[in-house]
mmCIF file of N, CA, C and O in Angstrom:
data_model
loop_
_atom_site.group_PDB
_atom_site.id
_atom_site.type_symbol
_atom_site.label_atom_id
_atom_site.label_comp_id
_atom_site.label_asym_id
_atom_site.label_seq_id
_atom_site.Cartn_x
_atom_site.Cartn_y
_atom_site.Cartn_z
ATOM 1 N N MET A 1 -5.377 -11.443 4.105
ATOM 2 C CA MET A 1 -4.571 -10.993 2.983
ATOM 3 C C MET A 1 -4.958 -9.564 2.572
ATOM 4 O O MET A 1 -4.105 -8.759 2.250
ATOM 5 N N SER A 2 -6.252 -9.272 2.581
ATOM 6 C CA SER A 2 -6.666 -7.929 2.164
ATOM 7 C C SER A 2 -6.216 -6.872 3.163
ATOM 8 O O SER A 2 -6.078 -5.699 2.811
ATOM 9 N N GLU A 3 -5.964 -7.267 4.403
ATOM 10 C CA GLU A 3 -5.500 -6.303 5.402
ATOM 11 C C GLU A 3 -4.181 -5.674 4.977
ATOM 12 O O GLU A 3 -3.966 -4.482 5.160
ATOM 13 N N LEU A 4 -3.308 -6.472 4.372
ATOM 14 C CA LEU A 4 -2.034 -5.952 3.884
ATOM 15 C C LEU A 4 -2.278 -4.830 2.872
ATOM 16 O O LEU A 4 -1.630 -3.795 2.911
ATOM 17 N N TRP A 5 -3.218 -5.035 1.962
ATOM 18 C CA TRP A 5 -3.538 -4.012 0.979
ATOM 19 C C TRP A 5 -4.120 -2.782 1.660
ATOM 20 O O TRP A 5 -3.803 -1.657 1.293
ATOM 21 N N GLU A 6 -4.995 -2.976 2.627
ATOM 22 C CA GLU A 6 -5.612 -1.843 3.298
ATOM 23 C C GLU A 6 -4.581 -1.022 4.057
ATOM 24 O O GLU A 6 -4.669 0.191 4.112
ATOM 25 N N ILE A 7 -3.603 -1.695 4.623
ATOM 26 C CA ILE A 7 -2.544 -0.987 5.329
ATOM 27 C C ILE A 7 -1.710 -0.182 4.341
ATOM 28 O O ILE A 7 -1.381 0.969 4.569
ATOM 29 N N ARG A 8 -1.369 -0.803 3.224
ATOM 30 C CA ARG A 8 -0.483 -0.144 2.269
ATOM 31 C C ARG A 8 -1.217 0.858 1.390
ATOM 32 O O ARG A 8 -0.692 1.904 1.047
ATOM 33 N N PHE A 9 -2.414 0.553 0.981
ATOM 34 C CA PHE A 9 -3.146 1.390 0.033
ATOM 35 C C PHE A 9 -4.311 2.141 0.647
ATOM 36 O O PHE A 9 -4.628 3.231 0.206
ATOM 37 N N GLY A 10 -5.005 1.539 1.548
ATOM 38 C CA GLY A 10 -6.309 2.047 1.957
ATOM 39 C C GLY A 10 -7.345 1.485 1.003
ATOM 40 O O GLY A 10 -7.035 1.138 -0.137
ATOM 41 N N THR A 11 -8.539 1.369 1.453
ATOM 42 C CA THR A 11 -9.564 0.715 0.629
ATOM 43 C C THR A 11 -9.852 1.460 -0.667
ATOM 44 O O THR A 11 -10.061 0.836 -1.704
ATOM 45 N N LYS A 12 -9.858 2.768 -0.637
ATOM 46 C CA LYS A 12 -10.138 3.544 -1.855
ATOM 47 C C LYS A 12 -9.041 3.345 -2.897
ATOM 48 O O LYS A 12 -9.316 3.184 -4.089
ATOM 49 N N LEU A 13 -7.805 3.332 -2.447
ATOM 50 C CA LEU A 13 -6.695 3.117 -3.376
ATOM 51 C C LEU A 13 -6.767 1.735 -4.005
ATOM 52 O O LEU A 13 -6.459 1.560 -5.180
ATOM 53 N N TRP A 14 -7.153 0.745 -3.213
ATOM 54 C CA TRP A 14 -7.298 -0.615 -3.749
ATOM 55 C C TRP A 14 -8.343 -0.617 -4.860
ATOM 56 O O TRP A 14 -8.157 -1.250 -5.894
ATOM 57 N N ASP A 15 -9.445 0.111 -4.666
ATOM 58 C CA ASP A 15 -10.473 0.196 -5.703
ATOM 59 C C ASP A 15 -9.904 0.794 -6.986
ATOM 60 O O ASP A 15 -10.158 0.286 -8.073
ATOM 61 N N TYR A 16 -9.149 1.889 -6.861
ATOM 62 C CA TYR A 16 -8.525 2.494 -8.041
ATOM 63 C C TYR A 16 -7.622 1.486 -8.750
ATOM 64 O O TYR A 16 -7.664 1.352 -9.967
ATOM 65 N N PHE A 17 -6.790 0.826 -7.972
ATOM 66 C CA PHE A 17 -5.861 -0.142 -8.548
ATOM 67 C C PHE A 17 -6.617 -1.263 -9.252
ATOM 68 O O PHE A 17 -6.317 -1.614 -10.394
ATOM 69 N N HIS A 18 -7.592 -1.824 -8.585
ATOM 70 C CA HIS A 18 -8.367 -2.929 -9.136
ATOM 71 C C HIS A 18 -9.048 -2.523 -10.448
ATOM 72 O O HIS A 18 -9.105 -3.318 -11.390
ATOM 73 N N ASN A 19 -9.516 -1.292 -10.519
ATOM 74 C CA ASN A 19 -10.239 -0.823 -11.699
ATOM 75 C C ASN A 19 -9.355 -0.590 -12.919
ATOM 76 O O ASN A 19 -9.862 -0.553 -14.034
ATOM 77 N N ILE A 20 -8.055 -0.412 -12.736
ATOM 78 C CA ILE A 20 -7.208 -0.191 -13.917
ATOM 79 C C ILE A 20 -6.655 -1.497 -14.484
ATOM 80 O O ILE A 20 -6.063 -1.482 -15.551
ATOM 81 N N ILE A 21 -6.847 -2.613 -13.793
ATOM 82 C CA ILE A 21 -6.406 -3.904 -14.339
ATOM 83 C C ILE A 21 -7.424 -4.354 -15.372
ATOM 84 O O ILE A 21 -8.609 -4.487 -15.076
ATOM 85 N N ASP A 22 -6.962 -4.568 -16.570
ATOM 86 C CA ASP A 22 -7.829 -5.029 -17.647
ATOM 87 C C ASP A 22 -8.398 -6.394 -17.285
ATOM 88 O O ASP A 22 -7.681 -7.254 -16.767
ATOM 89 N N ILE A 23 -9.662 -6.599 -17.570
ATOM 90 C CA ILE A 23 -10.307 -7.875 -17.237
ATOM 91 C C ILE A 23 -9.591 -9.058 -17.901
ATOM 92 O O ILE A 23 -9.577 -10.160 -17.379
ATOM 93 N N ASN A 24 -8.961 -8.809 -19.055
ATOM 94 C CA ASN A 24 -8.227 -9.867 -19.757
ATOM 95 C C ASN A 24 -6.918 -10.229 -19.057
ATOM 96 O O ASN A 24 -6.280 -11.209 -19.415
ATOM 97 N N ASP A 25 -6.523 -9.427 -18.069
ATOM 98 C CA ASP A 25 -5.273 -9.684 -17.352
ATOM 99 C C ASP A 25 -5.505 -10.271 -15.968
ATOM 100 O O ASP A 25 -4.569 -10.412 -15.187
ATOM 101 N N TYR A 26 -6.739 -10.617 -15.654
ATOM 102 C CA TYR A 26 -7.030 -11.162 -14.328
ATOM 103 C C TYR A 26 -6.323 -12.489 -14.083
ATOM 104 O O TYR A 26 -6.089 -12.857 -12.946
ATOM 105 N N ASP A 27 -5.970 -13.198 -15.155
ATOM 106 C CA ASP A 27 -5.284 -14.477 -14.974
ATOM 107 C C ASP A 27 -3.903 -14.303 -14.351
ATOM 108 O O ASP A 27 -3.381 -15.223 -13.725
ATOM 109 N N ILE A 28 -3.322 -13.123 -14.484
ATOM 110 C CA ILE A 28 -1.999 -12.879 -13.897
ATOM 111 C C ILE A 28 -2.044 -11.784 -12.839
ATOM 112 O O ILE A 28 -1.026 -11.177 -12.515
ATOM 113 N N LYS A 29 -3.198 -11.551 -12.292
ATOM 114 C CA LYS A 29 -3.374 -10.479 -11.309
ATOM 115 C C LYS A 29 -2.409 -10.624 -10.136
ATOM 116 O O LYS A 29 -1.809 -9.652 -9.696
ATOM 117 N N LYS A 30 -2.230 -11.834 -9.637
ATOM 118 C CA LYS A 30 -1.309 -12.042 -8.508
ATOM 119 C C LYS A 30 0.121 -11.690 -8.895
ATOM 120 O O LYS A 30 0.864 -11.140 -8.093
ATOM 121 N N LEU A 31 0.502 -11.992 -10.120
ATOM 122 C CA LEU A 31 1.849 -11.639 -10.577
ATOM 123 C C LEU A 31 2.013 -10.126 -10.675
ATOM 124 O O LEU A 31 3.078 -9.591 -10.359
ATOM 125 N N ILE A 32 0.965 -9.441 -11.105
ATOM 126 C CA ILE A 32 0.998 -7.980 -11.177
ATOM 127 C C ILE A 32 1.208 -7.403 -9.776
ATOM 128 O O ILE A 32 2.048 -6.525 -9.565
ATOM 129 N N ILE A 33 0.451 -7.918 -8.827
ATOM 130 C CA ILE A 33 0.566 -7.447 -7.446
ATOM 131 C C ILE A 33 1.967 -7.704 -6.908
ATOM 132 O O ILE A 33 2.558 -6.837 -6.256
ATOM 133 N N MET A 34 2.523 -8.866 -7.210
ATOM 134 C CA MET A 34 3.879 -9.180 -6.752
ATOM 135 C C MET A 34 4.892 -8.197 -7.332
ATOM 136 O O MET A 34 5.817 -7.775 -6.641
ATOM 137 N N GLU A 35 4.728 -7.833 -8.597
ATOM 138 C CA GLU A 35 5.635 -6.866 -9.224
ATOM 139 C C GLU A 35 5.542 -5.507 -8.546
ATOM 140 O O GLU A 35 6.541 -4.835 -8.332
ATOM 141 N N ILE A 36 4.342 -5.107 -8.211
ATOM 142 C CA ILE A 36 4.165 -3.814 -7.552
ATOM 143 C C ILE A 36 4.815 -3.826 -6.176
ATOM 144 O O ILE A 36 5.454 -2.855 -5.771
ATOM 145 N N PHE A 37 4.689 -4.927 -5.451
ATOM 146 C CA PHE A 37 5.307 -5.006 -4.131
ATOM 147 C C PHE A 37 6.834 -5.069 -4.199
ATOM 148 O O PHE A 37 7.502 -4.817 -3.204
ATOM 149 N N LYS A 38 7.385 -5.351 -5.354
ATOM 150 C CA LYS A 38 8.837 -5.350 -5.512
ATOM 151 C C LYS A 38 9.395 -3.929 -5.629
ATOM 152 O O LYS A 38 10.590 -3.720 -5.473
ATOM 153 N N MET A 39 8.524 -2.967 -5.920
ATOM 154 C CA MET A 39 8.979 -1.584 -6.061
ATOM 155 C C MET A 39 9.517 -1.072 -4.729
ATOM 156 O O MET A 39 8.987 -1.419 -3.675
ATOM 157 N N ASP A 40 10.554 -0.253 -4.801
ATOM 158 C CA ASP A 40 10.999 0.395 -3.568
ATOM 159 C C ASP A 40 9.923 1.391 -3.146
ATOM 160 O O ASP A 40 9.097 1.817 -3.953
ATOM 161 N N SER A 41 9.927 1.752 -1.870
ATOM 162 C CA SER A 41 8.837 2.565 -1.331
ATOM 163 C C SER A 41 8.725 3.923 -2.018
ATOM 164 O O SER A 41 7.626 4.424 -2.240
ATOM 165 N N GLU A 42 9.846 4.520 -2.379
ATOM 166 C CA GLU A 42 9.799 5.828 -3.036
ATOM 167 C C GLU A 42 9.123 5.736 -4.401
ATOM 168 O O GLU A 42 8.268 6.558 -4.740
ATOM 169 N N THR A 43 9.492 4.742 -5.191
ATOM 170 C CA THR A 43 8.871 4.543 -6.502
ATOM 171 C C THR A 43 7.397 4.208 -6.346
ATOM 172 O O THR A 43 6.539 4.737 -7.059
ATOM 173 N N PHE A 44 7.106 3.344 -5.394
ATOM 174 C CA PHE A 44 5.728 2.935 -5.158
ATOM 175 C C PHE A 44 4.851 4.137 -4.834
ATOM 176 O O PHE A 44 3.794 4.339 -5.440
ATOM 177 N N ILE A 45 5.285 4.969 -3.915
ATOM 178 C CA ILE A 45 4.466 6.098 -3.458
ATOM 179 C C ILE A 45 4.530 7.270 -4.431
ATOM 180 O O ILE A 45 3.504 7.794 -4.864
ATOM 181 N N ASN A 46 5.745 7.691 -4.777
ATOM 182 C CA ASN A 46 5.921 8.916 -5.546
ATOM 183 C C ASN A 46 5.649 8.766 -7.035
ATOM 184 O O ASN A 46 5.456 9.768 -7.730
ATOM 185 N N GLU A 47 5.652 7.558 -7.525
ATOM 186 C CA GLU A 47 5.386 7.365 -8.950
ATOM 187 C C GLU A 47 4.094 6.577 -9.170
ATOM 188 O O GLU A 47 3.127 7.116 -9.687
ATOM 189 N N PHE A 48 4.107 5.311 -8.748
ATOM 190 C CA PHE A 48 2.951 4.480 -9.062
ATOM 191 C C PHE A 48 1.666 4.989 -8.408
ATOM 192 O O PHE A 48 0.657 5.200 -9.073
ATOM 193 N N MET A 49 1.689 5.184 -7.101
ATOM 194 C CA MET A 49 0.478 5.615 -6.403
ATOM 195 C C MET A 49 0.089 7.042 -6.799
ATOM 196 O O MET A 49 -1.093 7.337 -6.937
ATOM 197 N N TYR A 50 1.063 7.900 -6.995
ATOM 198 C CA TYR A 50 0.772 9.260 -7.446
ATOM 199 C C TYR A 50 0.028 9.222 -8.777
ATOM 200 O O TYR A 50 -0.990 9.889 -8.954
ATOM 201 N N ASN A 51 0.548 8.428 -9.718
ATOM 202 C CA ASN A 51 -0.103 8.323 -11.024
ATOM 203 C C ASN A 51 -1.483 7.676 -10.907
ATOM 204 O O ASN A 51 -2.414 8.075 -11.607
ATOM 205 N N LEU A 52 -1.596 6.696 -10.043
ATOM 206 C CA LEU A 52 -2.883 6.038 -9.857
ATOM 207 C C LEU A 52 -3.946 7.046 -9.431
ATOM 208 O O LEU A 52 -5.079 7.011 -9.910
ATOM 209 N N LEU A 53 -3.572 7.960 -8.568
ATOM 210 C CA LEU A 53 -4.525 8.949 -8.056
ATOM 211 C C LEU A 53 -4.678 10.176 -8.942
ATOM 212 O O LEU A 53 -5.745 10.777 -9.002
ATOM 213 N N ASN A 54 -3.596 10.564 -9.629
ATOM 214 C CA ASN A 54 -3.602 11.844 -10.341
ATOM 215 C C ASN A 54 -3.525 11.742 -11.859
ATOM 216 O O ASN A 54 -3.815 12.717 -12.547
ATOM 217 N N ASN A 55 -3.073 10.626 -12.363
ATOM 218 C CA ASN A 55 -2.920 10.456 -13.800
ATOM 219 C C ASN A 55 -3.226 8.999 -14.146
ATOM 220 O O ASN A 55 -2.331 8.214 -14.447
ATOM 221 N N THR A 56 -4.500 8.666 -14.118
ATOM 222 C CA THR A 56 -4.925 7.275 -14.295
ATOM 223 C C THR A 56 -4.448 6.685 -15.608
ATOM 224 O O THR A 56 -4.068 5.520 -15.663
ATOM 225 N N GLU A 57 -4.456 7.488 -16.662
ATOM 226 C CA GLU A 57 -4.021 6.974 -17.970
ATOM 227 C C GLU A 57 -2.553 6.553 -17.929
ATOM 228 O O GLU A 57 -2.187 5.525 -18.494
ATOM 229 N N LEU A 58 -1.712 7.338 -17.275
ATOM 230 C CA LEU A 58 -0.308 6.968 -17.155
ATOM 231 C C LEU A 58 -0.155 5.712 -16.293
ATOM 232 O O LEU A 58 0.634 4.825 -16.613
ATOM 233 N N ALA A 59 -0.917 5.615 -15.223
ATOM 234 C CA ALA A 59 -0.880 4.419 -14.374
ATOM 235 C C ALA A 59 -1.297 3.191 -15.177
ATOM 236 O O ALA A 59 -0.697 2.118 -15.044
ATOM 237 N N LYS A 60 -2.299 3.334 -16.035
ATOM 238 C CA LYS A 60 -2.731 2.218 -16.888
ATOM 239 C C LYS A 60 -1.618 1.810 -17.845
ATOM 240 O O LYS A 60 -1.378 0.628 -18.071
ATOM 241 N N LYS A 61 -0.944 2.794 -18.424
ATOM 242 C CA LYS A 61 0.166 2.500 -19.334
ATOM 243 C C LYS A 61 1.276 1.755 -18.603
ATOM 244 O O LYS A 61 1.835 0.789 -19.131
ATOM 245 N N GLU A 62 1.608 2.209 -17.403
ATOM 246 C CA GLU A 62 2.642 1.532 -16.604
ATOM 247 C C GLU A 62 2.223 0.095 -16.306
ATOM 248 O O GLU A 62 3.026 -0.832 -16.408
ATOM 249 N N LEU A 63 0.975 -0.090 -15.943
ATOM 250 C CA LEU A 63 0.468 -1.413 -15.633
ATOM 251 C C LEU A 63 0.477 -2.300 -16.881
ATOM 252 O O LEU A 63 0.862 -3.470 -16.807
ATOM 253 N N ASN A 64 0.077 -1.747 -18.018
ATOM 254 C CA ASN A 64 0.092 -2.524 -19.258
ATOM 255 C C ASN A 64 1.506 -2.938 -19.637
ATOM 256 O O ASN A 64 1.720 -4.047 -20.136
ATOM 257 N N TYR A 65 2.459 -2.061 -19.404
ATOM 258 C CA TYR A 65 3.860 -2.404 -19.661
ATOM 259 C C TYR A 65 4.285 -3.564 -18.765
ATOM 260 O O TYR A 65 4.937 -4.508 -19.218
ATOM 261 N N MET A 66 3.892 -3.494 -17.502
ATOM 262 C CA MET A 66 4.185 -4.562 -16.546
ATOM 263 C C MET A 66 3.582 -5.887 -17.018
ATOM 264 O O MET A 66 4.224 -6.941 -16.972
ATOM 265 N N VAL A 67 2.344 -5.815 -17.477
ATOM 266 C CA VAL A 67 1.643 -7.006 -17.950
ATOM 267 C C VAL A 67 2.358 -7.608 -19.152
ATOM 268 O O VAL A 67 2.556 -8.826 -19.224
ATOM 269 N N LYS A 68 2.774 -6.765 -20.093
ATOM 270 C CA LYS A 68 3.493 -7.268 -21.273
ATOM 271 C C LYS A 68 4.785 -7.971 -20.867
ATOM 272 O O LYS A 68 5.123 -9.028 -21.403
ATOM 273 N N GLU A 69 5.517 -7.376 -19.935
ATOM 274 C CA GLU A 69 6.758 -7.999 -19.463
ATOM 275 C C GLU A 69 6.482 -9.343 -18.785
ATOM 276 O O GLU A 69 7.198 -10.315 -19.003
ATOM 277 N N LEU A 70 5.439 -9.380 -17.951
ATOM 278 C CA LEU A 70 5.091 -10.623 -17.264
ATOM 279 C C LEU A 70 4.698 -11.704 -18.261
ATOM 280 O O LEU A 70 5.131 -12.853 -18.145
ATOM 281 N N ARG A 71 3.887 -11.355 -19.241
ATOM 282 C CA ARG A 71 3.463 -12.337 -20.245
ATOM 283 C C ARG A 71 4.666 -12.834 -21.056
ATOM 284 O O ARG A 71 4.745 -14.004 -21.386
ATOM 285 N N GLN A 72 5.609 -11.938 -21.347
ATOM 286 C CA GLN A 72 6.808 -12.363 -22.078
ATOM 287 C C GLN A 72 7.639 -13.323 -21.238
ATOM 288 O O GLN A 72 8.151 -14.316 -21.748
ATOM 289 N N ARG A 73 7.755 -13.063 -19.944
ATOM 290 C CA ARG A 73 8.489 -13.979 -19.062
ATOM 291 C C ARG A 73 7.815 -15.348 -19.028
ATOM 292 O O ARG A 73 8.498 -16.373 -19.009
ATOM 293 N N ILE A 74 6.496 -15.346 -18.999
ATOM 294 C CA ILE A 74 5.761 -16.618 -18.985
ATOM 295 C C ILE A 74 6.013 -17.388 -20.276
ATOM 296 O O ILE A 74 6.284 -18.590 -20.252
ATOM 297 N N ILE A 75 5.957 -16.697 -21.411
ATOM 298 C CA ILE A 75 6.216 -17.342 -22.710
ATOM 299 C C ILE A 75 7.628 -17.897 -22.751
ATOM 300 O O ILE A 75 7.847 -19.043 -23.162
ATOM 301 N N ASN A 76 8.610 -17.086 -22.331
ATOM 302 C CA ASN A 76 10.002 -17.541 -22.335
ATOM 303 C C ASN A 76 10.195 -18.728 -21.412
ATOM 304 O O ASN A 76 10.898 -19.682 -21.757
ATOM 305 N N TYR A 77 9.586 -18.683 -20.250
ATOM 306 C CA TYR A 77 9.708 -19.801 -19.303
ATOM 307 C C TYR A 77 9.120 -21.070 -19.910
ATOM 308 O O TYR A 77 9.735 -22.128 -19.863
ATOM 309 N N ASN A 78 7.940 -20.947 -20.499
ATOM 310 C CA ASN A 78 7.288 -22.116 -21.096
ATOM 311 C C ASN A 78 8.126 -22.663 -22.246
ATOM 312 O O ASN A 78 8.267 -23.873 -22.411
ATOM 313 N N PHE A 79 8.686 -21.767 -23.067
ATOM 314 C CA PHE A 79 9.504 -22.201 -24.183
ATOM 315 C C PHE A 79 10.760 -22.919 -23.707
ATOM 316 O O PHE A 79 11.110 -23.982 -24.199
ATOM 317 N N LEU A 80 11.431 -22.347 -22.728
ATOM 318 C CA LEU A 80 12.674 -22.927 -22.230
ATOM 319 C C LEU A 80 12.448 -24.243 -21.479
ATOM 320 O O LEU A 80 13.346 -25.075 -21.398
ATOM 321 N N ASN A 81 11.281 -24.408 -20.924
ATOM 322 C CA ASN A 81 11.003 -25.618 -20.144
ATOM 323 C C ASN A 81 10.118 -26.619 -20.872
ATOM 324 O O ASN A 81 9.677 -27.585 -20.277
ATOM 325 N N ASP A 82 9.893 -26.402 -22.145
ATOM 326 C CA ASP A 82 9.089 -27.318 -22.936
ATOM 327 C C ASP A 82 9.951 -28.523 -23.295
ATOM 328 O O ASP A 82 10.942 -28.412 -23.998
ATOM 329 N N THR A 83 9.571 -29.679 -22.819
ATOM 330 C CA THR A 83 10.359 -30.892 -23.059
ATOM 331 C C THR A 83 10.195 -31.425 -24.457
ATOM 332 O O THR A 83 10.944 -32.298 -24.879
ATOM 333 N N ASN A 84 9.242 -30.896 -25.217
ATOM 334 C CA ASN A 84 9.017 -31.364 -26.583
ATOM 335 C C ASN A 84 9.872 -30.618 -27.592
ATOM 336 O O ASN A 84 9.841 -30.945 -28.774
ATOM 337 N N ASN A 85 10.607 -29.592 -27.157
ATOM 338 C CA ASN A 85 11.466 -28.858 -28.083
ATOM 339 C C ASN A 85 12.612 -29.735 -28.551
ATOM 340 O O ASN A 85 13.128 -30.563 -27.828
ATOM 341 N N ASP A 86 13.037 -29.506 -29.784
ATOM 342 C CA ASP A 86 14.183 -30.256 -30.322
ATOM 343 C C ASP A 86 15.476 -29.627 -29.881
ATOM 344 O O ASP A 86 15.649 -28.519 -29.706
#
């Protein structure tokens, strides 16, 4: 599995990416990775990876936005699928 990351990112890039994920968000780390892989290649390279290497604070903000969206989807899913709701 890590070979895929090494091919796409290289080991150093993976370290950068791993370091900007807040420790409190490790529970959804796989979902974050899935969201990043959904990006088209131009956005992935020219925006996300560029910011990761050149503007870490902006990359963190983008990642935090992603995390907020993912957590909201989880809350909405749980709410809509809760059988105890009236």
